PDB file of C-alpha atoms in Angstrom:
ATOM      1  CA  MET A   1      -1.032 -37.925 -53.776  1.00  0.00           C
ATOM      2  CA  LYS A   2      -0.635 -34.263 -52.986  1.00  0.00           C
ATOM      3  CA  LYS A   3      -4.184 -34.109 -51.682  1.00  0.00           C
ATOM      4  CA  SER A   4      -3.528 -37.091 -49.439  1.00  0.00           C
ATOM      5  CA  SER A   5      -0.358 -35.493 -48.060  1.00  0.00           C
ATOM      6  CA  LYS A   6      -2.208 -32.229 -47.419  1.00  0.00           C
ATOM      7  CA  SER A   7      -4.989 -34.035 -45.550  1.00  0.00           C
ATOM      8  CA  LEU A   8      -2.441 -35.899 -43.454  1.00  0.00           C
ATOM      9  CA  PHE A   9      -0.679 -32.635 -42.643  1.00  0.00           C
ATOM     10  CA  VAL A  10      -3.966 -31.025 -41.537  1.00  0.00           C
ATOM     11  CA  PHE A  11      -4.842 -34.060 -39.386  1.00  0.00           C
ATOM     12  CA  VAL A  12      -1.407 -34.056 -37.702  1.00  0.00           C
ATOM     13  CA  GLY A  13      -1.754 -30.321 -37.129  1.00  0.00           C
ATOM     14  CA  MET A  14      -5.149 -30.719 -35.444  1.00  0.00           C
ATOM     15  CA  ILE A  15      -3.830 -33.494 -33.194  1.00  0.00           C
ATOM     16  CA  THR A  16      -0.813 -31.354 -32.227  1.00  0.00           C
ATOM     17  CA  LEU A  17      -3.057 -28.387 -31.456  1.00  0.00           C
ATOM     18  CA  LEU A  18      -5.341 -30.559 -29.346  1.00  0.00           C
ATOM     19  CA  ILE A  19      -2.393 -31.886 -27.376  1.00  0.00           C
ATOM     20  CA  LEU A  20      -1.105 -28.346 -26.814  1.00  0.00           C
ATOM     21  CA  VAL A  21      -4.528 -27.149 -25.592  1.00  0.00           C
ATOM     22  CA  LEU A  22      -4.884 -30.086 -23.212  1.00  0.00           C
ATOM     23  CA  GLY A  23      -1.367 -29.491 -21.967  1.00  0.00           C
ATOM     24  CA  VAL A  24      -2.125 -25.842 -21.217  1.00  0.00           C
ATOM     25  CA  LEU A  25      -5.297 -26.756 -19.361  1.00  0.00           C
ATOM     26  CA  LEU A  26      -3.610 -29.453 -17.329  1.00  0.00           C
ATOM     27  CA  PHE A  27      -0.653 -27.198 -16.547  1.00  0.00           C
ATOM     28  CA  SER A  28      -3.013 -24.444 -15.376  1.00  0.00           C
ATOM     29  CA  GLY A  29      -4.744 -26.817 -12.987  1.00  0.00           C
ATOM     30  CA  ASN A  30      -1.524 -28.407 -11.797  1.00  0.00           C
ATOM     31  CA  LYS A  31       0.013 -24.996 -11.210  1.00  0.00           C
ATOM     32  CA  GLU A  32      -2.815 -24.064  -8.853  1.00  0.00           C
ATOM     33  CA  ILE A  33      -2.605 -27.370  -7.007  1.00  0.00           C
ATOM     34  CA  LYS A  34       1.170 -27.060  -6.782  1.00  0.00           C
ATOM     35  CA  LYS A  35       0.966 -23.768  -4.901  1.00  0.00           C
ATOM     36  CA  TYR A  36      -1.248 -25.356  -2.234  1.00  0.00           C
ATOM     37  CA  GLN A  37       1.056 -28.341  -1.993  1.00  0.00           C
ATOM     38  CA  ASN A  38       4.112 -26.119  -1.616  1.00  0.00           C
ATOM     39  CA  ALA A  39       2.351 -24.104   1.103  1.00  0.00           C
ATOM     40  CA  LEU A  40       1.678 -27.280   3.088  1.00  0.00           C
ATOM     41  CA  ASN A  41       5.208 -28.589   2.722  1.00  0.00           C
ATOM     42  CA  SER A  42       6.741 -25.322   3.913  1.00  0.00           C
ATOM     43  CA  SER A  43       4.466 -25.139   6.989  1.00  0.00           C
ATOM     44  CA  GLU A  44       5.236 -26.102  10.577  1.00  0.00           C
ATOM     45  CA  ILE A  45       2.751 -28.988  10.277  1.00  0.00           C
ATOM     46  CA  ARG A  46       4.996 -30.747   7.786  1.00  0.00           C
ATOM     47  CA  ASN A  47       8.016 -30.535  10.096  1.00  0.00           C
ATOM     48  CA  GLU A  48       6.088 -31.485  13.209  1.00  0.00           C
ATOM     49  CA  TYR A  49       3.789 -34.303  12.075  1.00  0.00           C
ATOM     50  CA  PHE A  50       4.598 -35.480   8.523  1.00  0.00           C
ATOM     51  CA  GLN A  51       7.188 -38.164   7.782  1.00  0.00           C
ATOM     52  CA  ASP A  52       7.519 -36.958   4.207  1.00  0.00           C
ATOM     53  CA  GLU A  53       6.058 -34.287   1.969  1.00  0.00           C
ATOM     54  CA  ALA A  54       2.278 -34.052   1.618  1.00  0.00           C
ATOM     55  CA  THR A  55       0.718 -34.590  -1.805  1.00  0.00           C
ATOM     56  CA  ILE A  56      -2.435 -33.264  -3.388  1.00  0.00           C
ATOM     57  CA  LYS A  57      -3.782 -35.584  -6.068  1.00  0.00           C
ATOM     58  CA  SER A  58      -7.023 -35.890  -7.973  1.00  0.00           C
ATOM     59  CA  ARG A  59      -9.595 -38.358  -6.679  1.00  0.00           C
ATOM     60  CA  ASN A  60     -12.232 -38.140  -9.368  1.00  0.00           C
ATOM     61  CA  SER A  61     -13.876 -35.812 -11.894  1.00  0.00           C
ATOM     62  CA  VAL A  62     -17.472 -35.115 -12.814  1.00  0.00           C
ATOM     63  CA  SER A  63     -19.074 -33.131 -15.651  1.00  0.00           C
ATOM     64  CA  THR A  64     -21.942 -30.785 -14.943  1.00  0.00           C
ATOM     65  CA  GLN A  65     -23.538 -27.948 -16.943  1.00  0.00           C
ATOM     66  CA  GLY A  66     -20.666 -27.872 -19.395  1.00  0.00           C
ATOM     67  CA  TYR A  67     -17.955 -27.779 -16.709  1.00  0.00           C
ATOM     68  CA  THR A  68     -15.545 -30.469 -15.569  1.00  0.00           C
ATOM     69  CA  VAL A  69     -15.056 -30.498 -11.801  1.00  0.00           C
ATOM     70  CA  THR A  70     -12.001 -32.311 -10.447  1.00  0.00           C
ATOM     71  CA  PHE A  71     -11.840 -33.206  -6.761  1.00  0.00           C
ATOM     72  CA  TYR A  72      -8.474 -33.398  -5.013  1.00  0.00           C
ATOM     73  CA  GLN A  73      -7.270 -34.975  -1.798  1.00  0.00           C
ATOM     74  CA  VAL A  74      -4.517 -33.930   0.589  1.00  0.00           C
ATOM     75  CA  SER A  75      -2.540 -37.022   1.643  1.00  0.00           C
ATOM     76  CA  ALA A  76       0.357 -37.412   4.067  1.00  0.00           C
ATOM     77  CA  GLU A  77       2.166 -40.092   6.034  1.00  0.00           C
ATOM     78  CA  VAL A  78       2.188 -38.951   9.680  1.00  0.00           C
ATOM     79  CA  ASN A  79       4.790 -39.721  12.345  1.00  0.00           C
ATOM     80  CA  GLU A  80       4.773 -41.045  15.905  1.00  0.00           C
ATOM     81  CA  GLU A  81       4.283 -37.508  17.294  1.00  0.00           C
ATOM     82  CA  PHE A  82       0.923 -37.392  15.587  1.00  0.00           C
ATOM     83  CA  GLU A  83       0.020 -40.806  16.987  1.00  0.00           C
ATOM     84  CA  LYS A  84       0.687 -39.527  20.554  1.00  0.00           C
ATOM     85  CA  LEU A  85      -1.965 -36.841  20.220  1.00  0.00           C
ATOM     86  CA  SER A  86      -5.469 -37.165  21.618  1.00  0.00           C
ATOM     87  CA  ASP A  87      -8.301 -37.608  19.139  1.00  0.00           C
ATOM     88  CA  GLU A  88      -9.314 -33.976  19.580  1.00  0.00           C
ATOM     89  CA  GLN A  89      -5.724 -32.827  18.929  1.00  0.00           C
ATOM     90  CA  LYS A  90      -5.495 -34.995  15.816  1.00  0.00           C
ATOM     91  CA  TYR A  91      -8.735 -33.437  14.623  1.00  0.00           C
ATOM     92  CA  LYS A  92      -7.196 -29.991  15.156  1.00  0.00           C
ATOM     93  CA  VAL A  93      -4.177 -30.916  13.025  1.00  0.00           C
ATOM     94  CA  PHE A  94      -6.564 -31.410  10.114  1.00  0.00           C
ATOM     95  CA  LEU A  95      -8.030 -27.951  10.870  1.00  0.00           C
ATOM     96  CA  GLU A  96      -4.514 -26.522  10.776  1.00  0.00           C
ATOM     97  CA  VAL A  97      -4.035 -28.091   7.325  1.00  0.00           C
ATOM     98  CA  ARG A  98      -7.197 -26.357   6.162  1.00  0.00           C
ATOM     99  CA  ASP A  99      -5.949 -23.078   7.617  1.00  0.00           C
ATOM    100  CA  VAL A 100      -2.708 -23.337   5.621  1.00  0.00           C
ATOM    101  CA  LEU A 101      -4.762 -23.813   2.433  1.00  0.00           C
ATOM    102  CA  LYS A 102      -7.005 -20.867   3.366  1.00  0.00           C
ATOM    103  CA  GLN A 103      -4.017 -18.603   3.905  1.00  0.00           C
ATOM    104  CA  GLU A 104      -2.766 -19.464   0.448  1.00  0.00           C
ATOM    105  CA  ASP A 105      -6.196 -18.859  -1.085  1.00  0.00           C
ATOM    106  CA  ILE A 106      -9.538 -18.897   0.716  1.00  0.00           C
ATOM    107  CA  SER A 107     -11.204 -20.487  -2.352  1.00  0.00           C
ATOM    108  CA  TYR A 108      -9.218 -23.736  -2.139  1.00  0.00           C
ATOM    109  CA  TYR A 109     -12.440 -25.740  -2.027  1.00  0.00           C
ATOM    110  CA  ASN A 110     -13.751 -24.305  -5.323  1.00  0.00           C
ATOM    111  CA  PHE A 111     -11.533 -22.505  -7.832  1.00  0.00           C
ATOM    112  CA  SER A 112     -11.083 -22.151 -11.577  1.00  0.00           C
ATOM    113  CA  CYS A 113      -8.243 -24.223 -12.994  1.00  0.00           C
ATOM    114  CA  GLY A 114      -8.723 -23.863 -16.734  1.00  0.00           C
ATOM    115  CA  LYS A 115     -11.306 -23.136 -19.377  1.00  0.00           C
ATOM    116  CA  LYS A 116     -14.606 -24.598 -18.128  1.00  0.00           C
ATOM    117  CA  ARG A 117     -12.672 -26.491 -15.444  1.00  0.00           C
ATOM    118  CA  LEU A 118     -13.207 -26.212 -11.709  1.00  0.00           C
ATOM    119  CA  CYS A 119     -11.038 -27.760  -9.018  1.00  0.00           C
ATOM    120  CA  ALA A 120     -11.859 -28.483  -5.396  1.00  0.00           C
ATOM    121  CA  ILE A 121      -9.621 -29.691  -2.557  1.00  0.00           C
ATOM    122  CA  ASP A 122     -12.169 -31.483  -0.408  1.00  0.00           C
ATOM    123  CA  GLY A 123     -10.430 -34.651   0.766  1.00  0.00           C
ATOM    124  CA  PHE A 124      -8.025 -34.931   3.702  1.00  0.00           C
ATOM    125  CA  GLN A 125      -6.302 -38.208   4.592  1.00  0.00           C
ATOM    126  CA  PHE A 126      -3.401 -39.143   6.858  1.00  0.00           C
ATOM    127  CA  THR A 127      -1.870 -42.613   7.038  1.00  0.00           C
ATOM    128  CA  HIS A 128       0.314 -44.264   9.661  1.00  0.00           C
ATOM    129  CA  ASN A 129       1.365 -47.883   9.126  1.00  0.00           C
ATOM    130  CA  ASN A 130      -1.981 -49.590   8.438  1.00  0.00           C
ATOM    131  CA  ASP A 131      -4.136 -46.848   9.947  1.00  0.00           C
ATOM    132  CA  VAL A 132      -6.026 -44.339   7.820  1.00  0.00           C
ATOM    133  CA  TYR A 133      -7.261 -41.055   9.295  1.00  0.00           C
ATOM    134  CA  GLU A 134      -9.786 -38.963   7.383  1.00  0.00           C
ATOM    135  CA  TYR A 135     -11.356 -35.581   7.990  1.00  0.00           C
ATOM    136  CA  LYS A 136     -14.946 -35.647   6.721  1.00  0.00           C
ATOM    137  CA  LYS A 137     -18.115 -33.656   6.733  1.00  0.00           C
ATOM    138  CA  VAL A 138     -21.203 -35.622   7.776  1.00  0.00           C
ATOM    139  CA  LEU A 139     -23.936 -34.197   5.557  1.00  0.00           C
ATOM    140  CA  LEU A 140     -26.818 -35.710   7.511  1.00  0.00           C
ATOM    141  CA  ASN A 141     -25.940 -33.889  10.746  1.00  0.00           C
ATOM    142  CA  ASP A 142     -23.933 -31.068   9.140  1.00  0.00           C
ATOM    143  CA  HIS A 143     -20.838 -31.547  11.312  1.00  0.00           C
ATOM    144  CA  PHE A 144     -17.220 -32.504  10.736  1.00  0.00           C
ATOM    145  CA  SER A 145     -15.629 -35.646  12.097  1.00  0.00           C
ATOM    146  CA  LEU A 146     -12.328 -37.491  12.420  1.00  0.00           C
ATOM    147  CA  VAL A 147     -12.577 -41.009  11.054  1.00  0.00           C
ATOM    148  CA  LEU A 148     -10.085 -43.807  11.777  1.00  0.00           C
ATOM    149  CA  ASN A 149     -10.279 -46.866   9.507  1.00  0.00           C
ATOM    150  CA  GLY A 150     -13.872 -46.074   8.588  1.00  0.00           C
ATOM    151  CA  GLU A 151     -15.125 -45.368  12.153  1.00  0.00           C
ATOM    152  CA  GLU A 152     -15.805 -41.949  13.626  1.00  0.00           C
ATOM    153  CA  ILE A 153     -13.583 -41.288  16.664  1.00  0.00           C
ATOM    154  CA  TYR A 154     -14.165 -37.558  17.180  1.00  0.00           C
ATOM    155  CA  SER A 155     -16.576 -34.922  15.924  1.00  0.00           C
ATOM    156  CA  THR A 156     -17.725 -31.390  16.647  1.00  0.00           C
ATOM    157  CA  GLU A 157     -21.180 -32.833  17.300  1.00  0.00           C
ATOM    158  CA  SER A 158     -19.967 -35.278  19.988  1.00  0.00           C
ATOM    159  CA  LYS A 159     -18.059 -32.424  21.668  1.00  0.00           C
ATOM    160  CA  ARG A 160     -21.178 -30.257  21.672  1.00  0.00           C
ATOM    161  CA  LYS A 161     -23.173 -33.073  23.301  1.00  0.00           C
ATOM    162  CA  ASN A 162     -20.486 -33.534  25.973  1.00  0.00           C
ATOM    163  CA  VAL A 163     -20.566 -29.796  26.782  1.00  0.00           C
ATOM    164  CA  THR A 164     -24.350 -29.819  26.950  1.00  0.00           C
ATOM    165  CA  SER A 165     -24.272 -32.873  29.260  1.00  0.00           C
ATOM    166  CA  LYS A 166     -21.712 -31.133  31.502  1.00  0.00           C
ATOM    167  CA  VAL A 167     -23.853 -28.000  31.768  1.00  0.00           C
ATOM    168  CA  ASN A 168     -26.908 -30.094  32.618  1.00  0.00           C
ATOM    169  CA  ASP A 169     -24.935 -31.868  35.368  1.00  0.00           C
ATOM    170  CA  ASP A 170     -23.866 -28.503  36.808  1.00  0.00           C
ATOM    171  CA  THR A 171     -27.478 -27.356  37.189  1.00  0.00           C
ATOM    172  CA  GLU A 172     -27.977 -30.128  39.782  1.00  0.00           C
ATOM    173  CA  THR A 173     -25.164 -28.854  42.043  1.00  0.00           C
ATOM    174  CA  THR A 174     -26.084 -28.248  45.738  1.00  0.00           C
ATOM    175  CA  MET A 175     -24.121 -27.653  48.940  1.00  0.00           C
ATOM    176  CA  GLN A 176     -26.063 -30.194  50.983  1.00  0.00           C
ATOM    177  CA  ASP A 177     -23.652 -32.205  53.183  1.00  0.00           C
ATOM    178  CA  LYS A 178     -20.686 -30.250  51.790  1.00  0.00           C
ATOM    179  CA  GLY A 179     -18.104 -27.995  53.467  1.00  0.00           C
ATOM    180  CA  GLY A 180     -15.715 -25.195  52.577  1.00  0.00           C
ATOM    181  CA  ASN A 181     -13.252 -27.451  50.804  1.00  0.00           C
ATOM    182  CA  ASP A 182     -16.061 -28.785  48.629  1.00  0.00           C
ATOM    183  CA  TRP A 183     -17.017 -25.201  47.722  1.00  0.00           C
ATOM    184  CA  ALA A 184     -13.448 -24.333  46.802  1.00  0.00           C
ATOM    185  CA  SER A 185     -13.290 -27.268  44.406  1.00  0.00           C
ATOM    186  CA  LEU A 186     -16.402 -26.221  42.448  1.00  0.00           C
ATOM    187  CA  SER A 187     -16.196 -24.464  39.097  1.00  0.00           C
ATOM    188  CA  ASP A 188     -17.723 -20.989  38.718  1.00  0.00           C
ATOM    189  CA  ASN A 189     -20.664 -22.504  36.893  1.00  0.00           C
ATOM    190  CA  GLN A 190     -21.247 -25.059  39.667  1.00  0.00           C
ATOM    191  CA  LYS A 191     -21.022 -22.339  42.353  1.00  0.00           C
ATOM    192  CA  TYR A 192     -23.621 -20.296  40.508  1.00  0.00           C
ATOM    193  CA  HIS A 193     -26.032 -23.225  40.383  1.00  0.00           C
ATOM    194  CA  ALA A 194     -25.305 -24.209  43.990  1.00  0.00           C
ATOM    195  CA  VAL A 195     -26.298 -20.721  45.196  1.00  0.00           C
ATOM    196  CA  SER A 196     -29.298 -20.592  42.853  1.00  0.00           C
ATOM    197  CA  ASN A 197     -30.542 -23.956  44.121  1.00  0.00           C
ATOM    198  CA  ALA A 198     -30.037 -22.951  47.753  1.00  0.00           C
ATOM    199  CA  LEU A 199     -31.970 -19.709  47.295  1.00  0.00           C
ATOM    200  CA  TYR A 200     -34.746 -21.528  45.463  1.00  0.00           C
ATOM    201  CA  ASN A 201     -35.069 -24.059  48.301  1.00  0.00           C
ATOM    202  CA  LEU A 202     -35.208 -21.288  50.941  1.00  0.00           C
ATOM    203  CA  ASP A 203     -37.859 -19.468  48.911  1.00  0.00           C
ATOM    204  CA  GLN A 204     -39.909 -22.651  48.738  1.00  0.00           C
ATOM    205  CA  GLN A 205     -39.675 -22.886  52.547  1.00  0.00           C
ATOM    206  CA  GLY A 206     -41.184 -19.385  52.976  1.00  0.00           C
ATOM    207  CA  TYR A 207     -38.053 -17.259  53.543  1.00  0.00           C
ATOM    208  CA  THR A 208     -37.799 -13.769  52.078  1.00  0.00           C
ATOM    209  CA  ILE A 209     -34.456 -13.028  50.451  1.00  0.00           C
ATOM    210  CA  LEU A 210     -33.251  -9.492  49.780  1.00  0.00           C
ATOM    211  CA  GLU A 211     -30.982  -9.232  46.764  1.00  0.00           C
ATOM    212  CA  GLY A 212     -28.334  -6.566  46.126  1.00  0.00           C
ATOM    213  CA  GLU A 213     -25.689  -6.217  43.432  1.00  0.00           C
ATOM    214  CA  TYR A 214     -23.074  -8.094  45.487  1.00  0.00           C
ATOM    215  CA  TYR A 215     -25.076  -9.917  48.156  1.00  0.00           C
ATOM    216  CA  TYR A 216     -28.112 -11.931  49.237  1.00  0.00           C
ATOM    217  CA  ILE A 217     -29.598 -11.370  52.724  1.00  0.00           C
ATOM    218  CA  LEU A 218     -31.847 -13.968  54.324  1.00  0.00           C
ATOM    219  CA  ASN A 219     -34.441 -11.698  55.946  1.00  0.00           C
ATOM    220  CA  PHE A 220     -37.235 -13.612  57.656  1.00  0.00           C
ATOM    221  CA  ARG A 221     -39.605 -16.472  57.296  1.00  0.00           C
ATOM    222  CA  THR A 222     -43.106 -15.611  56.123  1.00  0.00           C
ATOM    223  CA  GLN A 223     -44.787 -18.867  57.005  1.00  0.00           C
TER     224      GLN A 223
END
């Protein structure tokens, strides 16, 4: 009887110890997450665009090489002011959220949160009524994008393509059939290409052009 009571006591002791250890580990991880959450909810973003406080909750966990990695997501219900923003501006709000986390600790995307436990804040989601906005990294093209209800609406890649397209359009600028008002309305880049194209055409027609630091002089025709 005494032996049975002793065994029961040892068993209860082991269970209690296990619960305490798990509690310490969970508290350690939650403490780290809590500091990021508090930083977000004391930022200007919360006052400007969030209807209520943002939360950071676990999405899933995986085990690898003896470690448990838990992935977390920042979630917030956004207001009408956020809805009024352009897609690019909405994208930048997500960047501001990341900046707040970085200022708290630059390792927010991969930090220790207990013995053999790693935590990562890698998910960002805003909701408004039935709409779900997400900030995601597209691994295939290595760029970040803003996704609305599962469809990409803005990305760094699309912006880069637009800029490239604009630059290519500028290279075709000429002053043919244009006057002074047209010149005044051109951007600096368009003016540069307009002059370059004009000089190229004159050179092709056989004119010699003298170039100084601040001027071009049309000298004479060689043909």
